[in-house]
């Protein structure tokens, strides 16, 4: 275990917070302290990137909103969110790292639906697009009540989207997940969203340092001992999403590869639980 020399990390963060150059020095310490976790995260990333590259041109030459190119873009969004989560975890910004997991799960839900019912998935994505466009135009006009020119253009845009939307209504993430086969990871999605993805009592509880007099002092971070938990959320979500994408593009050996990665993830989780708190 490599330890920092600073008795109180807040001293190095006094001027720039977590943008302090000192955090880059600590980053390598965190990676060394949790080497097995970060190696697994990067191993999954390499496999995910290889799948994306191998199938990047799926559906090339067809319409952009067809199932294959849509699936590749959905998977690319998941991959970018996963990368962001790992980069944040490397800096012990663990609350934010888990917050970035939410779009990975959502991409997984859509990919699973694209694999099992592509027509429904594409229609639901279209509904979601037009419904949110209508909502945005209404919010825009409410925010600028006295702008007649803006209102006129906004009403026209809304009407165009409303005509394409019709009486259709978007599906919720809960309903989407419930429609999928097996366990799509909706519980993990709700944990990542509810505990970390938005301001909650749980996320606020993490931003405090317990003092010797049983009091607490608010801090920005870093939160080194939470790195394994953040990486577990990220790896679990990306492994699920990668499995759905691999099934969609018919990669035969994906299950074996992902099952081996998941076994390692389970073993790391058990070892971390048995070892108890570590780091500083």
PDB file of C-alpha atoms in Angstrom:
ATOM      1  CA  UNK A   1       0.000   0.000   0.000  1.00  0.00           C
ATOM      2  CA  UNK A   2       1.462   3.338  -1.094  1.00  0.00           C
ATOM      3  CA  UNK A   3       0.601   6.209   1.206  1.00  0.00           C
ATOM      4  CA  UNK A   4       0.535   9.940   0.647  1.00  0.00           C
ATOM      5  CA  UNK A   5       2.740  12.214   2.726  1.00  0.00           C
ATOM      6  CA  UNK A   6       0.113  14.923   3.210  1.00  0.00           C
ATOM      7  CA  UNK A   7      -1.563  14.594   6.626  1.00  0.00           C
ATOM      8  CA  UNK A   8      -4.732  16.229   5.323  1.00  0.00           C
ATOM      9  CA  UNK A   9      -5.557  16.011   1.585  1.00  0.00           C
ATOM     10  CA  UNK A  10      -7.638  19.171   1.839  1.00  0.00           C
ATOM     11  CA  UNK A  11      -4.466  21.242   2.118  1.00  0.00           C
ATOM     12  CA  UNK A  12      -3.480  20.321  -1.450  1.00  0.00           C
ATOM     13  CA  UNK A  13      -7.014  20.986  -2.694  1.00  0.00           C
ATOM     14  CA  UNK A  14      -7.445  24.400  -1.075  1.00  0.00           C
ATOM     15  CA  UNK A  15      -7.000  26.443  -4.256  1.00  0.00           C
ATOM     16  CA  UNK A  16      -8.354  24.313  -7.104  1.00  0.00           C
ATOM     17  CA  UNK A  17     -10.338  21.565  -5.441  1.00  0.00           C
ATOM     18  CA  UNK A  18     -10.278  18.317  -7.383  1.00  0.00           C
ATOM     19  CA  UNK A  19      -8.744  20.122 -10.364  1.00  0.00           C
ATOM     20  CA  UNK A  20      -5.568  20.474  -8.338  1.00  0.00           C
ATOM     21  CA  UNK A  21      -2.480  19.109 -10.135  1.00  0.00           C
ATOM     22  CA  UNK A  22      -1.843  17.098  -6.964  1.00  0.00           C
ATOM     23  CA  UNK A  23      -4.743  14.838  -7.853  1.00  0.00           C
ATOM     24  CA  UNK A  24      -2.814  13.626 -10.910  1.00  0.00           C
ATOM     25  CA  UNK A  25      -0.015  12.549  -8.577  1.00  0.00           C
ATOM     26  CA  UNK A  26      -2.476  10.700  -6.369  1.00  0.00           C
ATOM     27  CA  UNK A  27      -4.087   9.105  -9.426  1.00  0.00           C
ATOM     28  CA  UNK A  28      -1.172   6.725  -9.896  1.00  0.00           C
ATOM     29  CA  UNK A  29      -1.267   5.887  -6.194  1.00  0.00           C
ATOM     30  CA  UNK A  30      -4.935   4.962  -6.449  1.00  0.00           C
ATOM     31  CA  UNK A  31      -4.263   2.822  -9.525  1.00  0.00           C
ATOM     32  CA  UNK A  32      -1.435   1.033  -7.686  1.00  0.00           C
ATOM     33  CA  UNK A  33      -3.507   0.535  -4.540  1.00  0.00           C
ATOM     34  CA  UNK A  34      -6.390  -0.993  -6.501  1.00  0.00           C
ATOM     35  CA  UNK A  35      -4.411  -2.469  -9.356  1.00  0.00           C
ATOM     36  CA  UNK A  36      -6.532  -5.619  -9.800  1.00  0.00           C
ATOM     37  CA  UNK A  37      -9.710  -3.557 -10.053  1.00  0.00           C
ATOM     38  CA  UNK A  38      -8.308  -1.150 -12.604  1.00  0.00           C
ATOM     39  CA  UNK A  39      -6.742  -3.938 -14.650  1.00  0.00           C
ATOM     40  CA  UNK A  40     -10.119  -5.681 -14.880  1.00  0.00           C
ATOM     41  CA  UNK A  41     -11.804  -2.403 -15.838  1.00  0.00           C
ATOM     42  CA  UNK A  42      -9.299  -1.844 -18.635  1.00  0.00           C
ATOM     43  CA  UNK A  43      -9.494  -5.462 -19.813  1.00  0.00           C
ATOM     44  CA  UNK A  44     -13.243  -5.074 -20.278  1.00  0.00           C
ATOM     45  CA  UNK A  45     -12.672  -1.727 -21.981  1.00  0.00           C
ATOM     46  CA  UNK A  46     -10.253  -3.272 -24.476  1.00  0.00           C
ATOM     47  CA  UNK A  47     -12.749  -5.995 -25.342  1.00  0.00           C
ATOM     48  CA  UNK A  48     -15.599  -3.491 -25.636  1.00  0.00           C
ATOM     49  CA  UNK A  49     -13.546  -1.225 -27.902  1.00  0.00           C
ATOM     50  CA  UNK A  50     -12.608  -4.202 -30.107  1.00  0.00           C
ATOM     51  CA  UNK A  51     -16.293  -5.102 -30.511  1.00  0.00           C
ATOM     52  CA  UNK A  52     -17.136  -1.519 -31.395  1.00  0.00           C
ATOM     53  CA  UNK A  53     -14.325  -1.318 -33.950  1.00  0.00           C
ATOM     54  CA  UNK A  54     -15.173  -4.699 -35.486  1.00  0.00           C
ATOM     55  CA  UNK A  55     -18.809  -3.728 -35.984  1.00  0.00           C
ATOM     56  CA  UNK A  56     -18.502   0.037 -36.403  1.00  0.00           C
ATOM     57  CA  UNK A  57     -19.695  -0.165 -40.000  1.00  0.00           C
ATOM     58  CA  UNK A  58     -22.684  -2.428 -39.314  1.00  0.00           C
ATOM     59  CA  UNK A  59     -25.500  -1.375 -41.587  1.00  0.00           C
ATOM     60  CA  UNK A  60     -23.201   0.872 -43.613  1.00  0.00           C
ATOM     61  CA  UNK A  61     -24.989   2.219 -46.658  1.00  0.00           C
ATOM     62  CA  UNK A  62     -28.431   1.845 -45.106  1.00  0.00           C
ATOM     63  CA  UNK A  63     -30.579   4.474 -43.366  1.00  0.00           C
ATOM     64  CA  UNK A  64     -29.023   6.065 -40.289  1.00  0.00           C
ATOM     65  CA  UNK A  65     -32.043   5.183 -38.151  1.00  0.00           C
ATOM     66  CA  UNK A  66     -31.972   1.466 -39.011  1.00  0.00           C
ATOM     67  CA  UNK A  67     -31.400  -1.096 -36.258  1.00  0.00           C
ATOM     68  CA  UNK A  68     -27.737  -1.942 -36.912  1.00  0.00           C
ATOM     69  CA  UNK A  69     -26.216   1.566 -37.082  1.00  0.00           C
ATOM     70  CA  UNK A  70     -28.471   2.681 -34.224  1.00  0.00           C
ATOM     71  CA  UNK A  71     -27.187  -0.181 -32.072  1.00  0.00           C
ATOM     72  CA  UNK A  72     -23.570   0.741 -32.806  1.00  0.00           C
ATOM     73  CA  UNK A  73     -24.183   4.344 -31.759  1.00  0.00           C
ATOM     74  CA  UNK A  74     -26.013   3.231 -28.616  1.00  0.00           C
ATOM     75  CA  UNK A  75     -23.082   0.989 -27.737  1.00  0.00           C
ATOM     76  CA  UNK A  76     -20.656   3.829 -28.430  1.00  0.00           C
ATOM     77  CA  UNK A  77     -22.525   5.997 -25.929  1.00  0.00           C
ATOM     78  CA  UNK A  78     -22.222   3.257 -23.320  1.00  0.00           C
ATOM     79  CA  UNK A  79     -18.524   2.873 -24.041  1.00  0.00           C
ATOM     80  CA  UNK A  80     -17.901   6.601 -23.641  1.00  0.00           C
ATOM     81  CA  UNK A  81     -19.803   6.668 -20.341  1.00  0.00           C
ATOM     82  CA  UNK A  82     -17.790   3.671 -19.131  1.00  0.00           C
ATOM     83  CA  UNK A  83     -14.549   5.433 -20.019  1.00  0.00           C
ATOM     84  CA  UNK A  84     -15.691   8.503 -18.091  1.00  0.00           C
ATOM     85  CA  UNK A  85     -16.539   6.374 -15.063  1.00  0.00           C
ATOM     86  CA  UNK A  86     -13.084   4.760 -15.032  1.00  0.00           C
ATOM     87  CA  UNK A  87     -11.335   8.118 -15.443  1.00  0.00           C
ATOM     88  CA  UNK A  88     -13.290   9.523 -12.501  1.00  0.00           C
ATOM     89  CA  UNK A  89     -12.563   6.452 -10.381  1.00  0.00           C
ATOM     90  CA  UNK A  90      -8.854   6.868 -11.102  1.00  0.00           C
ATOM     91  CA  UNK A  91      -9.121  10.250  -9.365  1.00  0.00           C
ATOM     92  CA  UNK A  92     -11.186   8.828  -6.483  1.00  0.00           C
ATOM     93  CA  UNK A  93     -14.207  10.877  -7.599  1.00  0.00           C
ATOM     94  CA  UNK A  94     -16.326   7.864  -6.784  1.00  0.00           C
ATOM     95  CA  UNK A  95     -19.752   9.489  -6.452  1.00  0.00           C
ATOM     96  CA  UNK A  96     -19.382  10.973  -9.923  1.00  0.00           C
ATOM     97  CA  UNK A  97     -17.939   7.694 -11.244  1.00  0.00           C
ATOM     98  CA  UNK A  98     -21.079   5.795 -10.273  1.00  0.00           C
ATOM     99  CA  UNK A  99     -23.252   8.650 -11.519  1.00  0.00           C
ATOM    100  CA  UNK A 100     -21.755   8.070 -14.963  1.00  0.00           C
ATOM    101  CA  UNK A 101     -22.963   4.456 -14.868  1.00  0.00           C
ATOM    102  CA  UNK A 102     -26.609   5.400 -15.449  1.00  0.00           C
ATOM    103  CA  UNK A 103     -26.328   5.882 -19.257  1.00  0.00           C
ATOM    104  CA  UNK A 104     -24.447   2.572 -19.515  1.00  0.00           C
ATOM    105  CA  UNK A 105     -27.456   0.726 -18.107  1.00  0.00           C
ATOM    106  CA  UNK A 106     -29.889   2.705 -20.244  1.00  0.00           C
ATOM    107  CA  UNK A 107     -27.873   1.839 -23.351  1.00  0.00           C
ATOM    108  CA  UNK A 108     -28.000  -1.801 -22.271  1.00  0.00           C
ATOM    109  CA  UNK A 109     -31.790  -1.733 -21.987  1.00  0.00           C
ATOM    110  CA  UNK A 110     -32.120  -0.284 -25.486  1.00  0.00           C
ATOM    111  CA  UNK A 111     -29.603  -2.736 -26.958  1.00  0.00           C
ATOM    112  CA  UNK A 112     -31.439  -5.671 -25.431  1.00  0.00           C
ATOM    113  CA  UNK A 113     -34.693  -4.431 -26.965  1.00  0.00           C
ATOM    114  CA  UNK A 114     -32.949  -3.856 -30.305  1.00  0.00           C
ATOM    115  CA  UNK A 115     -31.721  -7.451 -30.175  1.00  0.00           C
ATOM    116  CA  UNK A 116     -35.102  -8.971 -29.293  1.00  0.00           C
ATOM    117  CA  UNK A 117     -37.574  -6.598 -30.980  1.00  0.00           C
ATOM    118  CA  UNK A 118     -35.825  -4.109 -33.282  1.00  0.00           C
ATOM    119  CA  UNK A 119     -39.039  -2.662 -34.720  1.00  0.00           C
ATOM    120  CA  UNK A 120     -40.382  -1.806 -31.265  1.00  0.00           C
ATOM    121  CA  UNK A 121     -37.010  -0.409 -30.150  1.00  0.00           C
ATOM    122  CA  UNK A 122     -36.757   1.921 -33.138  1.00  0.00           C
ATOM    123  CA  UNK A 123     -40.343   3.086 -32.670  1.00  0.00           C
ATOM    124  CA  UNK A 124     -39.790   3.739 -28.954  1.00  0.00           C
ATOM    125  CA  UNK A 125     -36.664   5.747 -29.714  1.00  0.00           C
ATOM    126  CA  UNK A 126     -38.639   7.772 -32.237  1.00  0.00           C
ATOM    127  CA  UNK A 127     -41.415   8.397 -29.689  1.00  0.00           C
ATOM    128  CA  UNK A 128     -38.875   9.465 -27.087  1.00  0.00           C
ATOM    129  CA  UNK A 129     -37.277  11.907 -29.537  1.00  0.00           C
ATOM    130  CA  UNK A 130     -40.510  13.667 -30.507  1.00  0.00           C
ATOM    131  CA  UNK A 131     -41.981  13.715 -26.984  1.00  0.00           C
ATOM    132  CA  UNK A 132     -38.879  15.389 -25.542  1.00  0.00           C
ATOM    133  CA  UNK A 133     -38.822  17.854 -28.448  1.00  0.00           C
ATOM    134  CA  UNK A 134     -42.424  18.872 -27.681  1.00  0.00           C
ATOM    135  CA  UNK A 135     -41.587  19.262 -23.986  1.00  0.00           C
ATOM    136  CA  UNK A 136     -38.532  21.410 -24.750  1.00  0.00           C
ATOM    137  CA  UNK A 137     -40.509  23.802 -26.949  1.00  0.00           C
ATOM    138  CA  UNK A 138     -43.131  24.270 -24.255  1.00  0.00           C
ATOM    139  CA  UNK A 139     -40.451  24.949 -21.634  1.00  0.00           C
ATOM    140  CA  UNK A 140     -38.722  27.390 -23.992  1.00  0.00           C
ATOM    141  CA  UNK A 141     -41.869  29.466 -24.435  1.00  0.00           C
ATOM    142  CA  UNK A 142     -42.542  29.447 -20.699  1.00  0.00           C
ATOM    143  CA  UNK A 143     -39.026  30.732 -20.052  1.00  0.00           C
ATOM    144  CA  UNK A 144     -39.390  33.635 -22.533  1.00  0.00           C
ATOM    145  CA  UNK A 145     -43.041  34.708 -22.287  1.00  0.00           C
ATOM    146  CA  UNK A 146     -42.643  38.091 -24.000  1.00  0.00           C
ATOM    147  CA  UNK A 147     -40.736  37.055 -27.114  1.00  0.00           C
ATOM    148  CA  UNK A 148     -43.316  36.870 -29.906  1.00  0.00           C
ATOM    149  CA  UNK A 149     -40.817  35.907 -32.629  1.00  0.00           C
ATOM    150  CA  UNK A 150     -39.388  33.091 -30.547  1.00  0.00           C
ATOM    151  CA  UNK A 151     -42.902  31.884 -29.683  1.00  0.00           C
ATOM    152  CA  UNK A 152     -43.978  31.772 -33.298  1.00  0.00           C
ATOM    153  CA  UNK A 153     -40.995  29.692 -34.397  1.00  0.00           C
ATOM    154  CA  UNK A 154     -41.313  27.459 -31.337  1.00  0.00           C
ATOM    155  CA  UNK A 155     -44.994  26.752 -31.952  1.00  0.00           C
ATOM    156  CA  UNK A 156     -44.200  25.690 -35.514  1.00  0.00           C
ATOM    157  CA  UNK A 157     -41.437  23.336 -34.361  1.00  0.00           C
ATOM    158  CA  UNK A 158     -43.661  21.859 -31.683  1.00  0.00           C
ATOM    159  CA  UNK A 159     -46.487  21.292 -34.153  1.00  0.00           C
ATOM    160  CA  UNK A 160     -44.165  19.383 -36.489  1.00  0.00           C
ATOM    161  CA  UNK A 161     -42.981  17.119 -33.679  1.00  0.00           C
ATOM    162  CA  UNK A 162     -46.500  16.713 -32.256  1.00  0.00           C
ATOM    163  CA  UNK A 163     -47.787  15.591 -35.659  1.00  0.00           C
ATOM    164  CA  UNK A 164     -45.108  12.905 -35.851  1.00  0.00           C
ATOM    165  CA  UNK A 165     -45.683  11.903 -32.228  1.00  0.00           C
ATOM    166  CA  UNK A 166     -49.452  11.552 -32.537  1.00  0.00           C
ATOM    167  CA  UNK A 167     -51.041   9.846 -29.552  1.00  0.00           C
ATOM    168  CA  UNK A 168     -47.982   7.730 -28.818  1.00  0.00           C
ATOM    169  CA  UNK A 169     -46.393   7.995 -25.377  1.00  0.00           C
ATOM    170  CA  UNK A 170     -42.784   7.137 -24.406  1.00  0.00           C
ATOM    171  CA  UNK A 171     -41.981   4.017 -22.446  1.00  0.00           C
ATOM    172  CA  UNK A 172     -40.425   4.415 -18.982  1.00  0.00           C
ATOM    173  CA  UNK A 173     -37.084   2.848 -18.129  1.00  0.00           C
ATOM    174  CA  UNK A 174     -38.869   0.654 -15.588  1.00  0.00           C
ATOM    175  CA  UNK A 175     -41.321  -0.627 -18.180  1.00  0.00           C
ATOM    176  CA  UNK A 176     -38.545  -1.038 -20.741  1.00  0.00           C
ATOM    177  CA  UNK A 177     -36.441  -3.098 -18.326  1.00  0.00           C
ATOM    178  CA  UNK A 178     -39.465  -5.162 -17.293  1.00  0.00           C
ATOM    179  CA  UNK A 179     -40.113  -6.066 -20.932  1.00  0.00           C
ATOM    180  CA  UNK A 180     -36.647  -7.564 -21.363  1.00  0.00           C
ATOM    181  CA  UNK A 181     -35.700 -11.232 -20.877  1.00  0.00           C
ATOM    182  CA  UNK A 182     -33.660 -12.339 -17.880  1.00  0.00           C
ATOM    183  CA  UNK A 183     -32.179  -9.888 -15.386  1.00  0.00           C
ATOM    184  CA  UNK A 184     -31.307  -6.660 -17.239  1.00  0.00           C
ATOM    185  CA  UNK A 185     -29.822  -5.046 -14.120  1.00  0.00           C
ATOM    186  CA  UNK A 186     -32.664  -2.664 -13.290  1.00  0.00           C
ATOM    187  CA  UNK A 187     -31.875  -2.834  -9.550  1.00  0.00           C
ATOM    188  CA  UNK A 188     -28.267  -1.809 -10.177  1.00  0.00           C
ATOM    189  CA  UNK A 189     -29.528   0.941 -12.471  1.00  0.00           C
ATOM    190  CA  UNK A 190     -31.786   2.335  -9.752  1.00  0.00           C
ATOM    191  CA  UNK A 191     -28.998   2.176  -7.176  1.00  0.00           C
ATOM    192  CA  UNK A 192     -26.606   4.033  -9.468  1.00  0.00           C
ATOM    193  CA  UNK A 193     -29.287   6.588 -10.322  1.00  0.00           C
ATOM    194  CA  UNK A 194     -30.906   7.082  -6.928  1.00  0.00           C
ATOM    195  CA  UNK A 195     -27.885   6.901  -4.645  1.00  0.00           C
ATOM    196  CA  UNK A 196     -25.338   8.645  -6.856  1.00  0.00           C
ATOM    197  CA  UNK A 197     -26.832  10.024 -10.064  1.00  0.00           C
ATOM    198  CA  UNK A 198     -28.814  12.830  -8.469  1.00  0.00           C
ATOM    199  CA  UNK A 199     -28.606  14.851  -5.278  1.00  0.00           C
ATOM    200  CA  UNK A 200     -29.754  12.596  -2.462  1.00  0.00           C
ATOM    201  CA  UNK A 201     -29.129  12.153   1.241  1.00  0.00           C
ATOM    202  CA  UNK A 202     -26.869   9.236   0.394  1.00  0.00           C
ATOM    203  CA  UNK A 203     -24.728  11.298  -1.979  1.00  0.00           C
ATOM    204  CA  UNK A 204     -24.529  14.111   0.592  1.00  0.00           C
ATOM    205  CA  UNK A 205     -23.478  11.697   3.315  1.00  0.00           C
ATOM    206  CA  UNK A 206     -20.377  10.874   1.286  1.00  0.00           C
ATOM    207  CA  UNK A 207     -19.240  14.506   1.247  1.00  0.00           C
ATOM    208  CA  UNK A 208     -18.202  14.596   4.863  1.00  0.00           C
ATOM    209  CA  UNK A 209     -15.173  13.780   6.958  1.00  0.00           C
ATOM    210  CA  UNK A 210     -15.776  12.432  10.435  1.00  0.00           C
ATOM    211  CA  UNK A 211     -13.793  14.265  13.101  1.00  0.00           C
ATOM    212  CA  UNK A 212     -12.440  13.090  16.433  1.00  0.00           C
ATOM    213  CA  UNK A 213     -15.198  14.810  18.407  1.00  0.00           C
ATOM    214  CA  UNK A 214     -17.865  12.721  16.600  1.00  0.00           C
ATOM    215  CA  UNK A 215     -18.676  15.661  14.391  1.00  0.00           C
ATOM    216  CA  UNK A 216     -18.359  15.948  10.615  1.00  0.00           C
ATOM    217  CA  UNK A 217     -16.666  18.364   8.246  1.00  0.00           C
ATOM    218  CA  UNK A 218     -17.805  18.775   4.597  1.00  0.00           C
ATOM    219  CA  UNK A 219     -15.175  17.831   2.022  1.00  0.00           C
ATOM    220  CA  UNK A 220     -14.973  17.666  -1.775  1.00  0.00           C
ATOM    221  CA  UNK A 221     -13.077  14.364  -1.789  1.00  0.00           C
ATOM    222  CA  UNK A 222     -11.181  12.338  -2.786  1.00  0.00           C
ATOM    223  CA  UNK A 223     -12.823   9.105  -1.607  1.00  0.00           C
ATOM    224  CA  UNK A 224     -10.206   6.432  -2.151  1.00  0.00           C
ATOM    225  CA  UNK A 225     -11.778   3.613  -0.144  1.00  0.00           C
ATOM    226  CA  UNK A 226     -14.898   3.777  -2.323  1.00  0.00           C
ATOM    227  CA  UNK A 227     -12.998   3.063  -5.543  1.00  0.00           C
ATOM    228  CA  UNK A 228     -13.811  -0.688  -5.603  1.00  0.00           C
ATOM    229  CA  UNK A 229     -17.529   0.026  -5.181  1.00  0.00           C
ATOM    230  CA  UNK A 230     -17.482   2.556  -8.029  1.00  0.00           C
ATOM    231  CA  UNK A 231     -15.608   0.183 -10.311  1.00  0.00           C
ATOM    232  CA  UNK A 232     -17.932  -2.682  -9.442  1.00  0.00           C
ATOM    233  CA  UNK A 233     -20.930  -0.612 -10.581  1.00  0.00           C
ATOM    234  CA  UNK A 234     -19.180   0.425 -13.797  1.00  0.00           C
ATOM    235  CA  UNK A 235     -17.820  -3.006 -14.745  1.00  0.00           C
ATOM    236  CA  UNK A 236     -21.107  -4.741 -13.948  1.00  0.00           C
ATOM    237  CA  UNK A 237     -23.064  -2.297 -16.129  1.00  0.00           C
ATOM    238  CA  UNK A 238     -20.628  -2.425 -19.046  1.00  0.00           C
ATOM    239  CA  UNK A 239     -20.408  -6.224 -18.972  1.00  0.00           C
ATOM    240  CA  UNK A 240     -24.212  -6.465 -19.210  1.00  0.00           C
ATOM    241  CA  UNK A 241     -24.392  -3.922 -22.021  1.00  0.00           C
ATOM    242  CA  UNK A 242     -21.554  -5.592 -23.911  1.00  0.00           C
ATOM    243  CA  UNK A 243     -23.345  -8.928 -23.675  1.00  0.00           C
ATOM    244  CA  UNK A 244     -26.443  -7.408 -25.292  1.00  0.00           C
ATOM    245  CA  UNK A 245     -24.431  -5.771 -28.067  1.00  0.00           C
ATOM    246  CA  UNK A 246     -22.503  -8.979 -28.726  1.00  0.00           C
ATOM    247  CA  UNK A 247     -25.762 -10.915 -29.004  1.00  0.00           C
ATOM    248  CA  UNK A 248     -27.122  -8.338 -31.431  1.00  0.00           C
ATOM    249  CA  UNK A 249     -24.078  -8.533 -33.725  1.00  0.00           C
ATOM    250  CA  UNK A 250     -23.850 -12.311 -33.225  1.00  0.00           C
ATOM    251  CA  UNK A 251     -20.380 -12.637 -31.661  1.00  0.00           C
ATOM    252  CA  UNK A 252     -20.169 -16.304 -30.708  1.00  0.00           C
ATOM    253  CA  UNK A 253     -17.397 -16.288 -28.107  1.00  0.00           C
ATOM    254  CA  UNK A 254     -18.662 -13.238 -26.209  1.00  0.00           C
ATOM    255  CA  UNK A 255     -20.451 -15.205 -23.482  1.00  0.00           C
ATOM    256  CA  UNK A 256     -17.300 -17.114 -22.543  1.00  0.00           C
ATOM    257  CA  UNK A 257     -15.172 -13.963 -22.462  1.00  0.00           C
ATOM    258  CA  UNK A 258     -17.695 -11.953 -20.469  1.00  0.00           C
ATOM    259  CA  UNK A 259     -18.402 -14.816 -18.073  1.00  0.00           C
ATOM    260  CA  UNK A 260     -14.685 -15.014 -17.262  1.00  0.00           C
ATOM    261  CA  UNK A 261     -14.567 -11.259 -16.657  1.00  0.00           C
ATOM    262  CA  UNK A 262     -17.636 -11.482 -14.443  1.00  0.00           C
ATOM    263  CA  UNK A 263     -16.096 -14.309 -12.408  1.00  0.00           C
ATOM    264  CA  UNK A 264     -13.058 -12.127 -11.776  1.00  0.00           C
ATOM    265  CA  UNK A 265     -15.364  -9.253 -10.784  1.00  0.00           C
ATOM    266  CA  UNK A 266     -17.167 -11.477  -8.268  1.00  0.00           C
ATOM    267  CA  UNK A 267     -13.877 -12.710  -6.831  1.00  0.00           C
ATOM    268  CA  UNK A 268     -12.571  -9.162  -6.449  1.00  0.00           C
ATOM    269  CA  UNK A 269     -15.775  -8.109  -4.724  1.00  0.00           C
ATOM    270  CA  UNK A 270     -15.532 -10.982  -2.257  1.00  0.00           C
ATOM    271  CA  UNK A 271     -11.850 -10.325  -1.567  1.00  0.00           C
ATOM    272  CA  UNK A 272     -12.517  -6.633  -1.022  1.00  0.00           C
ATOM    273  CA  UNK A 273     -15.374  -7.404   1.408  1.00  0.00           C
ATOM    274  CA  UNK A 274     -13.179  -9.826   3.383  1.00  0.00           C
ATOM    275  CA  UNK A 275     -10.227  -7.398   3.508  1.00  0.00           C
ATOM    276  CA  UNK A 276     -12.358  -4.543   4.844  1.00  0.00           C
ATOM    277  CA  UNK A 277     -11.517  -0.838   4.444  1.00  0.00           C
ATOM    278  CA  UNK A 278      -8.205   0.020   2.840  1.00  0.00           C
ATOM    279  CA  UNK A 279      -6.487   3.046   1.442  1.00  0.00           C
ATOM    280  CA  UNK A 280      -6.399   6.504   3.042  1.00  0.00           C
TER     281      UNK A 280
END
